[in-house]
N, CA, C and O atoms as a Tinker XYZ file with bonds, in Angstrom:
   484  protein
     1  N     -5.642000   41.878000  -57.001000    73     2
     2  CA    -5.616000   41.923000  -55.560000    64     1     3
     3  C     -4.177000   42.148000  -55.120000    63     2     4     5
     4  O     -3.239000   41.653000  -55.744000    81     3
     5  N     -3.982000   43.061000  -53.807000    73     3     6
     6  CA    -2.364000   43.412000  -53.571000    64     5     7
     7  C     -1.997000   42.320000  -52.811000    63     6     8     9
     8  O     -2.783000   41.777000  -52.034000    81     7
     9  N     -0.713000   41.916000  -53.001000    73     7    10
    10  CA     0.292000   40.654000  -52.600000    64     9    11
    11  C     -0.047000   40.900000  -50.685000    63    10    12    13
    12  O     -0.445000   40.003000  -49.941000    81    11
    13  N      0.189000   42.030000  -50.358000    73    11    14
    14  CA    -0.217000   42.097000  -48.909000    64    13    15
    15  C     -1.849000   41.838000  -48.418000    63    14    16    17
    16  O     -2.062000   41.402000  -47.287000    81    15
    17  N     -2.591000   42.038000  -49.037000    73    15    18
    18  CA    -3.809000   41.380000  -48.577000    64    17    19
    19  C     -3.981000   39.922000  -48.355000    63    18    20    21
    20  O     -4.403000   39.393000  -47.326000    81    19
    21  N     -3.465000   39.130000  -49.845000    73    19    22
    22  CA    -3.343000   38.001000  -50.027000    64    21    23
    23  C     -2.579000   37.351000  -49.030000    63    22    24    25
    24  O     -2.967000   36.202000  -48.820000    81    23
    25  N     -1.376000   37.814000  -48.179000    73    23    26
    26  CA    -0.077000   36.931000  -47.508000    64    25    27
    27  C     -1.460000   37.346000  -45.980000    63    26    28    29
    28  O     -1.809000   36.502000  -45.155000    81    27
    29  N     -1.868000   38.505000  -46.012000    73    27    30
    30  CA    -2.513000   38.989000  -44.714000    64    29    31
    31  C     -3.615000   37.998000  -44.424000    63    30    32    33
    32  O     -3.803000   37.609000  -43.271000    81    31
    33  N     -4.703000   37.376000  -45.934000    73    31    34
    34  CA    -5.642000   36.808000  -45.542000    64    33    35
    35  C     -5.535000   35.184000  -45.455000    63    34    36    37
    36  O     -6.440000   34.381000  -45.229000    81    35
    37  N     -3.923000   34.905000  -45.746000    73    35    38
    38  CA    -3.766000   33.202000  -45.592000    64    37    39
    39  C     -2.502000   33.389000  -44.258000    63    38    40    41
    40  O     -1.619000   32.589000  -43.949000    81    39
    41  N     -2.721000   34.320000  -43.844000    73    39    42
    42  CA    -2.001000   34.660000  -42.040000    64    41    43
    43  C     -3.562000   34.087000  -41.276000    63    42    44    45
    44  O     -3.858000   33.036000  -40.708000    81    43
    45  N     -4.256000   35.224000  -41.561000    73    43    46
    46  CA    -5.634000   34.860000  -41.198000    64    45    47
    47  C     -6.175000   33.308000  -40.883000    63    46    48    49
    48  O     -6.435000   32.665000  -39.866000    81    47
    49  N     -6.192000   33.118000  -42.033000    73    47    50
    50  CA    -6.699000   31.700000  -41.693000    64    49    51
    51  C     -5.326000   30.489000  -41.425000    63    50    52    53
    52  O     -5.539000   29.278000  -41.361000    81    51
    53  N     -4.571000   30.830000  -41.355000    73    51    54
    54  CA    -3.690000   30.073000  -40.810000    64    53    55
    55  C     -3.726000   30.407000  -39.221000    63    54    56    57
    56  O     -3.306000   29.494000  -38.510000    81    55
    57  N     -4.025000   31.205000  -38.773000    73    55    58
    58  CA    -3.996000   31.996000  -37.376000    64    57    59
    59  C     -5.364000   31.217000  -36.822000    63    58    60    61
    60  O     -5.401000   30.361000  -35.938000    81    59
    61  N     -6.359000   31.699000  -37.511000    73    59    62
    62  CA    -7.899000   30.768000  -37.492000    64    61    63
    63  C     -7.807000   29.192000  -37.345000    63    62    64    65
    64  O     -8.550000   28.609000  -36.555000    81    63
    65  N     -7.115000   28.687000  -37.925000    73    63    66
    66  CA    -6.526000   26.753000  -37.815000    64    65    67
    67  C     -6.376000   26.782000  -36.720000    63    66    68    69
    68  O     -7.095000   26.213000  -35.899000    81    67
    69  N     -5.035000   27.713000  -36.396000    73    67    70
    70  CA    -4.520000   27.129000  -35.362000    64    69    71
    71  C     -5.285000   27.575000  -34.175000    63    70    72    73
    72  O     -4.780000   26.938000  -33.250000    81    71
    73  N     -6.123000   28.239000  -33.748000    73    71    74
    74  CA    -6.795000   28.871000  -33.368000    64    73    75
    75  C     -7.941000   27.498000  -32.825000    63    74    76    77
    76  O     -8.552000   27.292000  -31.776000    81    75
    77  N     -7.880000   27.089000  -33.551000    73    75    78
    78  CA    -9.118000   25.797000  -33.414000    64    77    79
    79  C     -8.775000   24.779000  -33.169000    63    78    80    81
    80  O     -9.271000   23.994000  -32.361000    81    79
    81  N     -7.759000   24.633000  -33.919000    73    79    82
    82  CA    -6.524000   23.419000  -32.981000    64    81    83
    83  C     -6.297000   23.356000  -31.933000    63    82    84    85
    84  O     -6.217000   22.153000  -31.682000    81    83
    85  N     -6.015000   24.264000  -30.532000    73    83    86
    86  CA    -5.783000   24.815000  -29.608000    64    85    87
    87  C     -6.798000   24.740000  -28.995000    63    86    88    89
    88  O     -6.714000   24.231000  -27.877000    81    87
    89  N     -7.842000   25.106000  -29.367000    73    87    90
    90  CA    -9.226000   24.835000  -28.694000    64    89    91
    91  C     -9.900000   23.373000  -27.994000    63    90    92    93
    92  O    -10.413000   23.092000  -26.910000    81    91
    93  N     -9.551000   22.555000  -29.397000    73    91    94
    94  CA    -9.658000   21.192000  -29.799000    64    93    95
    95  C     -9.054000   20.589000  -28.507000    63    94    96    97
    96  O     -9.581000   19.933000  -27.609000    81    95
    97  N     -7.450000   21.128000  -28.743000    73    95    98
    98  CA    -6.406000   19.937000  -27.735000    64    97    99
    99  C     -6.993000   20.687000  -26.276000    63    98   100   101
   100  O     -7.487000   20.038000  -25.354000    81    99
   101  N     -6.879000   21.724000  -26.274000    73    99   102
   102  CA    -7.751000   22.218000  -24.600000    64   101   103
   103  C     -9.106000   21.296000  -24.425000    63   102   104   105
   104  O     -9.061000   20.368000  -23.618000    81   103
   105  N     -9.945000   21.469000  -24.946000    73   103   106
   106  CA   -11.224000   20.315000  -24.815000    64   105   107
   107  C    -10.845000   18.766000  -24.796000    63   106   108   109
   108  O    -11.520000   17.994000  -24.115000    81   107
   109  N     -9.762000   18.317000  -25.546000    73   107   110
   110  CA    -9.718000   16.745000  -24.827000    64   109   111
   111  C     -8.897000   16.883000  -24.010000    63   110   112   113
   112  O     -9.155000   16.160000  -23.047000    81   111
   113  N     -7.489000   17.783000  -23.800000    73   111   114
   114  CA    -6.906000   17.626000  -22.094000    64   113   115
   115  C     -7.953000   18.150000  -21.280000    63   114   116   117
   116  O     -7.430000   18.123000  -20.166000    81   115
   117  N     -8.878000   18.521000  -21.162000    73   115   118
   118  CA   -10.001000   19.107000  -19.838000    64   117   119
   119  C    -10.746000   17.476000  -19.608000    63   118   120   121
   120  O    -10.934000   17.008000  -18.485000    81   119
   121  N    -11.140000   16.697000  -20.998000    73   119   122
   122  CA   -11.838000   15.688000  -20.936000    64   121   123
   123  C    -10.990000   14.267000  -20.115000    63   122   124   125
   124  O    -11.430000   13.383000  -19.379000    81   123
   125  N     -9.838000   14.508000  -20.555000    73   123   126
   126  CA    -8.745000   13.420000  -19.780000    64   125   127
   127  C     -8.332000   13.888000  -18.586000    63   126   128   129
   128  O     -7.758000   13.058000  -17.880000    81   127
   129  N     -8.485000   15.228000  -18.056000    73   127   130
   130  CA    -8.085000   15.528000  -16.500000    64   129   131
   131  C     -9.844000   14.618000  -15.549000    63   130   132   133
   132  O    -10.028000   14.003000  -14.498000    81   131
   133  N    -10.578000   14.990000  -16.530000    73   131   134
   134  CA   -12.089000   14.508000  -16.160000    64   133   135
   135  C    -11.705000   13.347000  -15.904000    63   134   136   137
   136  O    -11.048000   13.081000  -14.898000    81   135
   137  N    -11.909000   12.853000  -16.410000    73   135   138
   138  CA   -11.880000   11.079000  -16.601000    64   137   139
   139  C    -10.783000   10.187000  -15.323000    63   138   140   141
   140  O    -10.958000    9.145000  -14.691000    81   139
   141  N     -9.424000   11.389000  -15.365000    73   139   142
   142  CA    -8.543000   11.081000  -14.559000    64   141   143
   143  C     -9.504000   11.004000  -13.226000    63   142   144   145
   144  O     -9.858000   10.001000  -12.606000    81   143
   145  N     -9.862000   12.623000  -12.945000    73   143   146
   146  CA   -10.468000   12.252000  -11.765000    64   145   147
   147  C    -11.891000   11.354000  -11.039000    63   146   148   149
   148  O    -12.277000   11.177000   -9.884000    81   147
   149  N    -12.273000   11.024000  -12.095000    73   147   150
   150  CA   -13.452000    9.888000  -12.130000    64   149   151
   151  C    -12.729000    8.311000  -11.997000    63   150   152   153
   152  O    -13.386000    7.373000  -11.546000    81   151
   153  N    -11.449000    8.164000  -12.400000    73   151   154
   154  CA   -11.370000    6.929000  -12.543000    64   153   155
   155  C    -10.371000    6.750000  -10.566000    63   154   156   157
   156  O    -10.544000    5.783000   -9.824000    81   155
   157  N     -9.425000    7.996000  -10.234000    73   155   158
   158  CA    -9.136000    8.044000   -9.064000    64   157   159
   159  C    -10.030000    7.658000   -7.854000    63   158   160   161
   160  O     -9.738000    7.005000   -6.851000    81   159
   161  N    -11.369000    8.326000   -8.278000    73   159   162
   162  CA   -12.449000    8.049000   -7.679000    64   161   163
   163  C    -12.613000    6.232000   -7.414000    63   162   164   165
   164  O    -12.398000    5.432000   -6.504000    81   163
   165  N    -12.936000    6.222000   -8.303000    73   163   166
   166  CA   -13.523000    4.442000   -8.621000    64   165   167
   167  C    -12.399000    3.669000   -7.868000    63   166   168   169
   168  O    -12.565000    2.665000   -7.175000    81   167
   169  N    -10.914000    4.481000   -8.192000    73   167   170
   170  CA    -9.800000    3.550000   -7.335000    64   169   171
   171  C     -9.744000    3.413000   -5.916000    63   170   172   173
   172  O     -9.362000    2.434000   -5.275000    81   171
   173  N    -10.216000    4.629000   -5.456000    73   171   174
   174  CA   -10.560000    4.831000   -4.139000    64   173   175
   175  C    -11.083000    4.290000   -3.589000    63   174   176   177
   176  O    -10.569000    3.952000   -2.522000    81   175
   177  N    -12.504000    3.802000   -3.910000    73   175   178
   178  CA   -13.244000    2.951000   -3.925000    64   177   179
   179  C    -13.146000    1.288000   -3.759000    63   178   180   181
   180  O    -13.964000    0.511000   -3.267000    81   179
   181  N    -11.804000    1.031000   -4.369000    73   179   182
   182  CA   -11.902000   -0.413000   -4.368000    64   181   183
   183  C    -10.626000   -0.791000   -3.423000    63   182   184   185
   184  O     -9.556000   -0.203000   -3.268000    81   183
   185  N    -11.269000   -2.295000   -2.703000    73   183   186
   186  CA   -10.625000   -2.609000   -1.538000    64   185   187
   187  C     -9.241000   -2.835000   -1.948000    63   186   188   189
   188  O     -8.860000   -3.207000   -3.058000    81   187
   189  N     -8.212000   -2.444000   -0.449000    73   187   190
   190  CA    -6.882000   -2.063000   -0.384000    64   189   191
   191  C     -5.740000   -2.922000   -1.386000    63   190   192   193
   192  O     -4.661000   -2.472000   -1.772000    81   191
   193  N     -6.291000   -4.231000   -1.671000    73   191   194
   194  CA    -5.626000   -5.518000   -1.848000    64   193   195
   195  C     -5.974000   -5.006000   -3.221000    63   194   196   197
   196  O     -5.046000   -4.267000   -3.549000    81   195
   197  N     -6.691000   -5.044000   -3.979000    73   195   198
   198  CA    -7.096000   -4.393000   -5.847000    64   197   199
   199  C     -6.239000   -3.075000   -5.869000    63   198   200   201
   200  O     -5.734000   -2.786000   -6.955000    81   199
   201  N     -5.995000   -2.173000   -4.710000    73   199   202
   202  CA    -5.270000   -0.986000   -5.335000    64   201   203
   203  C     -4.055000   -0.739000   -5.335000    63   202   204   205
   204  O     -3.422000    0.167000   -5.878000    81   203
   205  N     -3.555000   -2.088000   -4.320000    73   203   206
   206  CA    -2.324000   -2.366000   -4.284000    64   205   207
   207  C     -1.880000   -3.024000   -5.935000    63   206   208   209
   208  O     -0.768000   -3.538000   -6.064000    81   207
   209  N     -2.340000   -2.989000   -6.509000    73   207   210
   210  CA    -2.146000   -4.119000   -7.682000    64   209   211
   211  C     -2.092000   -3.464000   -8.634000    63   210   212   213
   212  O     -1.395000   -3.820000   -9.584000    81   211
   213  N     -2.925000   -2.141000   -8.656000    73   211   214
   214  CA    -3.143000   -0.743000  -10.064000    64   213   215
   215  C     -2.276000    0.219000   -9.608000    63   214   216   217
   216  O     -1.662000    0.977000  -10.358000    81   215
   217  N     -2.179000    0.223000   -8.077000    73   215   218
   218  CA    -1.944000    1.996000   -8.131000    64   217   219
   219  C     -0.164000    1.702000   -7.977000    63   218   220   221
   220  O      0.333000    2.739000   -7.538000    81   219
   221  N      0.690000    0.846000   -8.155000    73   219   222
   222  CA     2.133000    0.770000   -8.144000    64   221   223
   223  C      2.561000    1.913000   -9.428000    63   222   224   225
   224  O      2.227000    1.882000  -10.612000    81   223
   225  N      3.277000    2.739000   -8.820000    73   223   226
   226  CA     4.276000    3.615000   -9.984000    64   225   227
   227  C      5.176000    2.936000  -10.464000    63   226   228   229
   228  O      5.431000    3.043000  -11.664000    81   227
   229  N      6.092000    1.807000   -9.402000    73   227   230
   230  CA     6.900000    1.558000  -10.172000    64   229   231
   231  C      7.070000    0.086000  -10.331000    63   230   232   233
   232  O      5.962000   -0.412000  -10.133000    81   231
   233  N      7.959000   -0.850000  -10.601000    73   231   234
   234  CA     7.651000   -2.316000  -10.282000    64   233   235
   235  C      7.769000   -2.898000   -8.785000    63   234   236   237
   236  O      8.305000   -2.407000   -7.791000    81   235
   237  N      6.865000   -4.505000   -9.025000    73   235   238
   238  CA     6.993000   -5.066000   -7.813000    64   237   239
   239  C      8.223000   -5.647000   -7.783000    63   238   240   241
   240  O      8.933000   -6.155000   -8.651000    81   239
   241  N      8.374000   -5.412000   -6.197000    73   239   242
   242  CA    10.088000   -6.005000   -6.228000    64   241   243
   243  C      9.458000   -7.649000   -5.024000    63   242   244   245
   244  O      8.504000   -7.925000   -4.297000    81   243
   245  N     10.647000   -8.238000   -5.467000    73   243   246
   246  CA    10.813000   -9.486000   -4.210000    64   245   247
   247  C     11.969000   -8.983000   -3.506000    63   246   248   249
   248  O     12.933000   -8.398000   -3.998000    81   247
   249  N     11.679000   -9.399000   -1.805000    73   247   250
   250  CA    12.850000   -9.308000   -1.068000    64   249   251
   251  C     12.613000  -10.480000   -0.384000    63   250   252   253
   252  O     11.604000  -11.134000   -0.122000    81   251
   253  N     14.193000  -10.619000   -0.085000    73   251   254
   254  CA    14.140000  -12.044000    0.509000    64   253   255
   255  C     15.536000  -11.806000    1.996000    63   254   256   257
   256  O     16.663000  -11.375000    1.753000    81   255
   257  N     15.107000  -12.166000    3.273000    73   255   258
   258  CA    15.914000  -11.775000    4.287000    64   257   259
   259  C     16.296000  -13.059000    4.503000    63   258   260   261
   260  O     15.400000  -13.902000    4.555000    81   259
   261  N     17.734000  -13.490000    4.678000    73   259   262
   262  CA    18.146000  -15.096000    5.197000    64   261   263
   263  C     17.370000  -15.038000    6.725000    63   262   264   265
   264  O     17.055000  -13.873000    6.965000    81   263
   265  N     17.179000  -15.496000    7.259000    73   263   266
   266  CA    17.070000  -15.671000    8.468000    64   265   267
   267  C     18.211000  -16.241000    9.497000    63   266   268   269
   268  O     18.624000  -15.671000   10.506000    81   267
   269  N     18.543000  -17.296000    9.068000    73   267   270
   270  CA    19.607000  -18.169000    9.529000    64   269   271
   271  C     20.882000  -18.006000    8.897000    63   270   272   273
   272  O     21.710000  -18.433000    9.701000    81   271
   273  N     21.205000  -17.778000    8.314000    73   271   274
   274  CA    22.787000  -17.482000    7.779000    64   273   275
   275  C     23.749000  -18.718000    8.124000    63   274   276   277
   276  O     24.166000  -19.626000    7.405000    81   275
   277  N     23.997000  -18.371000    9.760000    73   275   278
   278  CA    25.162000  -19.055000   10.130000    64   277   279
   279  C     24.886000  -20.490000    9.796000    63   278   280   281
   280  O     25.742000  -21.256000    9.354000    81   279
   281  N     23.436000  -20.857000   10.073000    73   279   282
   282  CA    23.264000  -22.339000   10.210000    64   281   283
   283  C     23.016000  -22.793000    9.547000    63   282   284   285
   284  O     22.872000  -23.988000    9.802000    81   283
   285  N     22.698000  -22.328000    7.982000    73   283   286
   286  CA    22.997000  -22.621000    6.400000    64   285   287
   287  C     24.398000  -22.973000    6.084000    63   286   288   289
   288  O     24.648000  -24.019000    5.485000    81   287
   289  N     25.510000  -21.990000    6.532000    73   287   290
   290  CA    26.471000  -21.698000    6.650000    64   289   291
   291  C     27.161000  -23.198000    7.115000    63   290   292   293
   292  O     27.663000  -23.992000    6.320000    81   291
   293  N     27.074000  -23.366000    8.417000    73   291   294
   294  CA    27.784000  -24.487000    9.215000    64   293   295
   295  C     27.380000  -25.779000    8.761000    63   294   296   297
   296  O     28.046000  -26.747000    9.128000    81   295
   297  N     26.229000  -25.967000    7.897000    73   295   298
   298  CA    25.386000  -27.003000    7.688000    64   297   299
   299  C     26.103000  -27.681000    5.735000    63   298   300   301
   300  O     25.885000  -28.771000    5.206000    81   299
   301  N     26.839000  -26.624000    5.253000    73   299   302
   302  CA    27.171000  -26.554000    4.273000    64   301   303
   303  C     29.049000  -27.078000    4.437000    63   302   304   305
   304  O     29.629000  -27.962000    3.806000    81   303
   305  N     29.520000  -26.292000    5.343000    73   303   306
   306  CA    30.884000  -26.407000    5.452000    64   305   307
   307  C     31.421000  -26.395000    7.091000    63   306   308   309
   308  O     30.813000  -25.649000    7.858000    81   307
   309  N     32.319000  -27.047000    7.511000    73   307   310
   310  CA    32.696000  -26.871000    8.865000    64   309   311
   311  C     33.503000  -25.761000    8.975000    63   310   312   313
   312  O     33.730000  -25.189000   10.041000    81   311
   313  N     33.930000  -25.451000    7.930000    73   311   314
   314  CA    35.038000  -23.932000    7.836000    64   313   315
   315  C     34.412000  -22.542000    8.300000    63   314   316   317
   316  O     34.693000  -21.625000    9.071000    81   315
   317  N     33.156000  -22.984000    7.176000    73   315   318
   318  CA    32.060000  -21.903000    7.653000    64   317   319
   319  C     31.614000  -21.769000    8.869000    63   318   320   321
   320  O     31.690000  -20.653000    9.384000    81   319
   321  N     31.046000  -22.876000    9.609000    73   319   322
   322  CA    30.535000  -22.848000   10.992000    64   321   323
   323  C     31.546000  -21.888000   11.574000    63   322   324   325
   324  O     31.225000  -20.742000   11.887000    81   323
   325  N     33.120000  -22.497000   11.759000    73   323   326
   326  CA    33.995000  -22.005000   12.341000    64   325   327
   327  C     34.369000  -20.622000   12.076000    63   326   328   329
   328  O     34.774000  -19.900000   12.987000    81   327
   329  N     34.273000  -20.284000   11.071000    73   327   330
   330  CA    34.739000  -18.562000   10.768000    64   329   331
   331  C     33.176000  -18.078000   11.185000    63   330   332   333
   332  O     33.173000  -16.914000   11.586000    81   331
   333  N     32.163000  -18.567000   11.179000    73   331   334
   334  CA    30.808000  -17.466000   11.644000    64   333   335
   335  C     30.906000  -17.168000   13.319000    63   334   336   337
   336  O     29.907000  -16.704000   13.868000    81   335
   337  N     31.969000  -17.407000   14.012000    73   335   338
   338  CA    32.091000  -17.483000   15.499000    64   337   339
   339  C     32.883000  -16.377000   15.269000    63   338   340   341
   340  O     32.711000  -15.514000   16.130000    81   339
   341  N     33.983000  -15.985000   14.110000    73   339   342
   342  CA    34.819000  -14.827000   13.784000    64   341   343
   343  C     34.760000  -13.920000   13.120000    63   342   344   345
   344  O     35.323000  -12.839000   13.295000    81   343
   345  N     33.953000  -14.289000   12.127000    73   343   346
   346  CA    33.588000  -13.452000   11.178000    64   345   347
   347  C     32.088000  -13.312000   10.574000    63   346   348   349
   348  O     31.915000  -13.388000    9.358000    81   347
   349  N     31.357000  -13.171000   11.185000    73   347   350
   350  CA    29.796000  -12.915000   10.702000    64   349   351
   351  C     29.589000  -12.784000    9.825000    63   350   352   353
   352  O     29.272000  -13.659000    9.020000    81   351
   353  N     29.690000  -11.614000    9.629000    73   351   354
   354  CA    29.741000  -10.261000    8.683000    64   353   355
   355  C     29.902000  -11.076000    7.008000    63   354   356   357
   356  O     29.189000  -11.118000    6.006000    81   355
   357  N     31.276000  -11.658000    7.407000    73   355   358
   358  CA    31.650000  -11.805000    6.121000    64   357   359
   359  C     31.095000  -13.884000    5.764000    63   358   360   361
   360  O     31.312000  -14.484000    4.712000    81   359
   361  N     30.568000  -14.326000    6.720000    73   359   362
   362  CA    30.026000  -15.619000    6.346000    64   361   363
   363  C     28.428000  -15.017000    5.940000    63   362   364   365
   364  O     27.700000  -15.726000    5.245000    81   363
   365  N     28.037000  -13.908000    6.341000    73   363   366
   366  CA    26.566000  -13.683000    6.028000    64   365   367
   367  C     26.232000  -13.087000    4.600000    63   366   368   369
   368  O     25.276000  -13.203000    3.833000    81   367
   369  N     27.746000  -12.222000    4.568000    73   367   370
   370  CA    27.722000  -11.981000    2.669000    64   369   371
   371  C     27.761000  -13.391000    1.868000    63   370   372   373
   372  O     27.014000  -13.734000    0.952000    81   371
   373  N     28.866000  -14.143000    2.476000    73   371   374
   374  CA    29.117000  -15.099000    1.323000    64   373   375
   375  C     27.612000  -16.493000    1.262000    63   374   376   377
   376  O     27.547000  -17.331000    0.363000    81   375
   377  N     26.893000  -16.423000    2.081000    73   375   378
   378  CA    25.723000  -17.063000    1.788000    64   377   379
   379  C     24.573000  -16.453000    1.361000    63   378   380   381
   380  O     23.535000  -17.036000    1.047000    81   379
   381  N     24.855000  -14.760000    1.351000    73   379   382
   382  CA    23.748000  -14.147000    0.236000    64   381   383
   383  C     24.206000  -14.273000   -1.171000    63   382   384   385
   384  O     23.446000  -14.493000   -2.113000    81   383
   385  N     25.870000  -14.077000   -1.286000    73   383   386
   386  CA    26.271000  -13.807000   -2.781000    64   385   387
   387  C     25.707000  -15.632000   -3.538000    63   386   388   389
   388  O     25.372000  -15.873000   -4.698000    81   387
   389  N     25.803000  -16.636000   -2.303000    73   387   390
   390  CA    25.316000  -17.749000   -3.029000    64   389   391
   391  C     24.188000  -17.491000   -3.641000    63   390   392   393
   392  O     23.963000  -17.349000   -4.843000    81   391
   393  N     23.158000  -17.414000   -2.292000    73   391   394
   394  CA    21.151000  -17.337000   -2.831000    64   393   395
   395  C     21.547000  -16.369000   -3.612000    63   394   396   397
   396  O     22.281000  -17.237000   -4.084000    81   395
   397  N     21.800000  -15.396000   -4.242000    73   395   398
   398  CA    21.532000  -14.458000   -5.487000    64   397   399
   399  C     22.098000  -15.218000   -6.640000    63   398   400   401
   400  O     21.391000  -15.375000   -7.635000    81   399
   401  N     23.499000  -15.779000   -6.589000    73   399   402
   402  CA    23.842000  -16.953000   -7.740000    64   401   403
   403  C     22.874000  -18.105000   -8.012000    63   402   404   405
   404  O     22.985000  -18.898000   -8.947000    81   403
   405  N     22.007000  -18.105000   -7.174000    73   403   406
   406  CA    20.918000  -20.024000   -7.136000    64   405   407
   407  C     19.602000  -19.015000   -7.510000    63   406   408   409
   408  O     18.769000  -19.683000   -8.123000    81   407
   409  N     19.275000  -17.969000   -7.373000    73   407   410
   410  CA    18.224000  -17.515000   -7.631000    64   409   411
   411  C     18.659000  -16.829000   -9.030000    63   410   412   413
   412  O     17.612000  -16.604000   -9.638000    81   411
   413  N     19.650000  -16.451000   -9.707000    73   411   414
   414  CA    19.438000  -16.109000  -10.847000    64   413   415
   415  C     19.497000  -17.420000  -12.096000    63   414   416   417
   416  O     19.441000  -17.287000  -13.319000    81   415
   417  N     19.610000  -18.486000  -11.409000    73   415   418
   418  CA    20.300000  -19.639000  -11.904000    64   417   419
   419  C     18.659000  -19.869000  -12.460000    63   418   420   421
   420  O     18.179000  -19.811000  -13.592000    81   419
   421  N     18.145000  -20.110000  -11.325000    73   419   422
   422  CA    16.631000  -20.835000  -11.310000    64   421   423
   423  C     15.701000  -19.705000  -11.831000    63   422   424   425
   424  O     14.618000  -20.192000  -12.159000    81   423
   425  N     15.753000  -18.388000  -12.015000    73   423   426
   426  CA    14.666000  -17.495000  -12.605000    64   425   427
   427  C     14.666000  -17.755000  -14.104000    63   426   428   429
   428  O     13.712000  -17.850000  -14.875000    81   427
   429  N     16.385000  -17.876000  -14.395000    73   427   430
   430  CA    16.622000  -18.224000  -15.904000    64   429   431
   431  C     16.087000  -19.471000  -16.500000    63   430   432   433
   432  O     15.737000  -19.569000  -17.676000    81   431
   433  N     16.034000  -20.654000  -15.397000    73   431   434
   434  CA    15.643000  -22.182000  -15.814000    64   433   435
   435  C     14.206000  -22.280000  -15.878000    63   434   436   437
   436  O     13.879000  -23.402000  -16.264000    81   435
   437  N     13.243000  -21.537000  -15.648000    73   435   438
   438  CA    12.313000  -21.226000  -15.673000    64   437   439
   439  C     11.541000  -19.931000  -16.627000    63   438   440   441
   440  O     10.370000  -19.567000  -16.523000    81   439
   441  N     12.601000  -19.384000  -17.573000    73   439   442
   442  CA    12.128000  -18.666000  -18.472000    64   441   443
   443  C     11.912000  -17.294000  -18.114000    63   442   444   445
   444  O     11.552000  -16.569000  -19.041000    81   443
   445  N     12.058000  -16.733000  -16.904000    73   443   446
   446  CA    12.185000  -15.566000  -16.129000    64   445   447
   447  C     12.910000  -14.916000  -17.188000    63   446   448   449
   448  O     13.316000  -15.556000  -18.158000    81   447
   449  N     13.132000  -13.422000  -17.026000    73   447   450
   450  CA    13.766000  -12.473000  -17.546000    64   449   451
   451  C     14.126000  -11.560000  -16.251000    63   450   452   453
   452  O     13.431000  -10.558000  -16.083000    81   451
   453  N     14.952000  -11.781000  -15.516000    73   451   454
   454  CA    14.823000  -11.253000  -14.059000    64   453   455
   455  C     16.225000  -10.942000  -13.281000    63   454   456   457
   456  O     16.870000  -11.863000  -12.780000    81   455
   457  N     16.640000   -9.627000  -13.216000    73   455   458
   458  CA    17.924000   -8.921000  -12.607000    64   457   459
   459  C     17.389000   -9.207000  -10.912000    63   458   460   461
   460  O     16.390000   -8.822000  -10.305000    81   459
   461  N     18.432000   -9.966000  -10.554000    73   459   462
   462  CA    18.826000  -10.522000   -9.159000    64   461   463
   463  C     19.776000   -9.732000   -9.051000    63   462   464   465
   464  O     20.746000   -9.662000   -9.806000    81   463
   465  N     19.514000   -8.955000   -7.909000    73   463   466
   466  CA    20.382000   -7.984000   -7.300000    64   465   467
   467  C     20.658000   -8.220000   -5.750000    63   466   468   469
   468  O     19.878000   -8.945000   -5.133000    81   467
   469  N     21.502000   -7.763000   -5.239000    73   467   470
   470  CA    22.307000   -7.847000   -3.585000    64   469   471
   471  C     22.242000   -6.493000   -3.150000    63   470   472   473
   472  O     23.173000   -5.851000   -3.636000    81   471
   473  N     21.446000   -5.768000   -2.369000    73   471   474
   474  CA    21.706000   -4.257000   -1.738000    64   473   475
   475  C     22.313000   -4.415000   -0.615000    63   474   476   477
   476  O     22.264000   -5.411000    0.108000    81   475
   477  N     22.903000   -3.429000   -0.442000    73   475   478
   478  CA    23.596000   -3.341000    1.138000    64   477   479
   479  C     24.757000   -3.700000    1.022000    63   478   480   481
   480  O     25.678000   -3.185000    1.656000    81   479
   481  N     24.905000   -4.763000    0.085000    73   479   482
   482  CA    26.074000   -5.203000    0.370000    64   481   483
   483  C     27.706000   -4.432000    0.169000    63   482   484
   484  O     28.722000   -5.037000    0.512000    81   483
């Protein structure tokens, strides 16, 4: 048999594999776009409070707004009271940079694994 038939007829069926391979992975991505849209369905379906809980892309975050600042503030130190009449701004950072120091304190004392972060600031 000539060397070119032989290389021609294991092209062939190497061409044929892959050929079916291709087929294969097309038939289960068609079956998982399926399924995708069957299970969107079902999500749709279920009340707002359950889809809030599946359909997150990314993580749940906590936010936490002081409310009172100053009067944490004044209640802690008389210095403080007195500079929040002058300086807001900067008595309202320094009683968030606390709660983020007391909240990473206590996520850790409790076995948390949890990045306490400050935005805005």
């Amino acid at each position: 048999m000539d060397l070119n038939v032989i290389l021609l007829s294991i092209n062939a069926l190497l061409l044929g594999g892959l050929m079916a391979w291709l087929y294969r992975q097309r038939l289960e991505l068609r079956t998982l776009q399926d399924d995708c849209v069957q299970l969107q369905i079902v999500a749709q379906s279920l009340p707002e409070e359950a889809r809030a809980l599946i359909g997150t892309e990314r993580p749940l975050l906590l936010s936490i707004e002081i409310l009172n600042p100053m009067q944490v503030a004044a209640e802690k130190s008389w210095l403080a009271g007195a500079l929040g009449t002058l300086t807001p701004n900067l008595v309202r950072r320094l009683v968030y940079e606390r709660t983020q120091e007391v909240l990473q304190q206590e996520v850790l004392k409790h076995g948390l694994e949890a990045e306490v972060r400050l935005h805005g600031a």
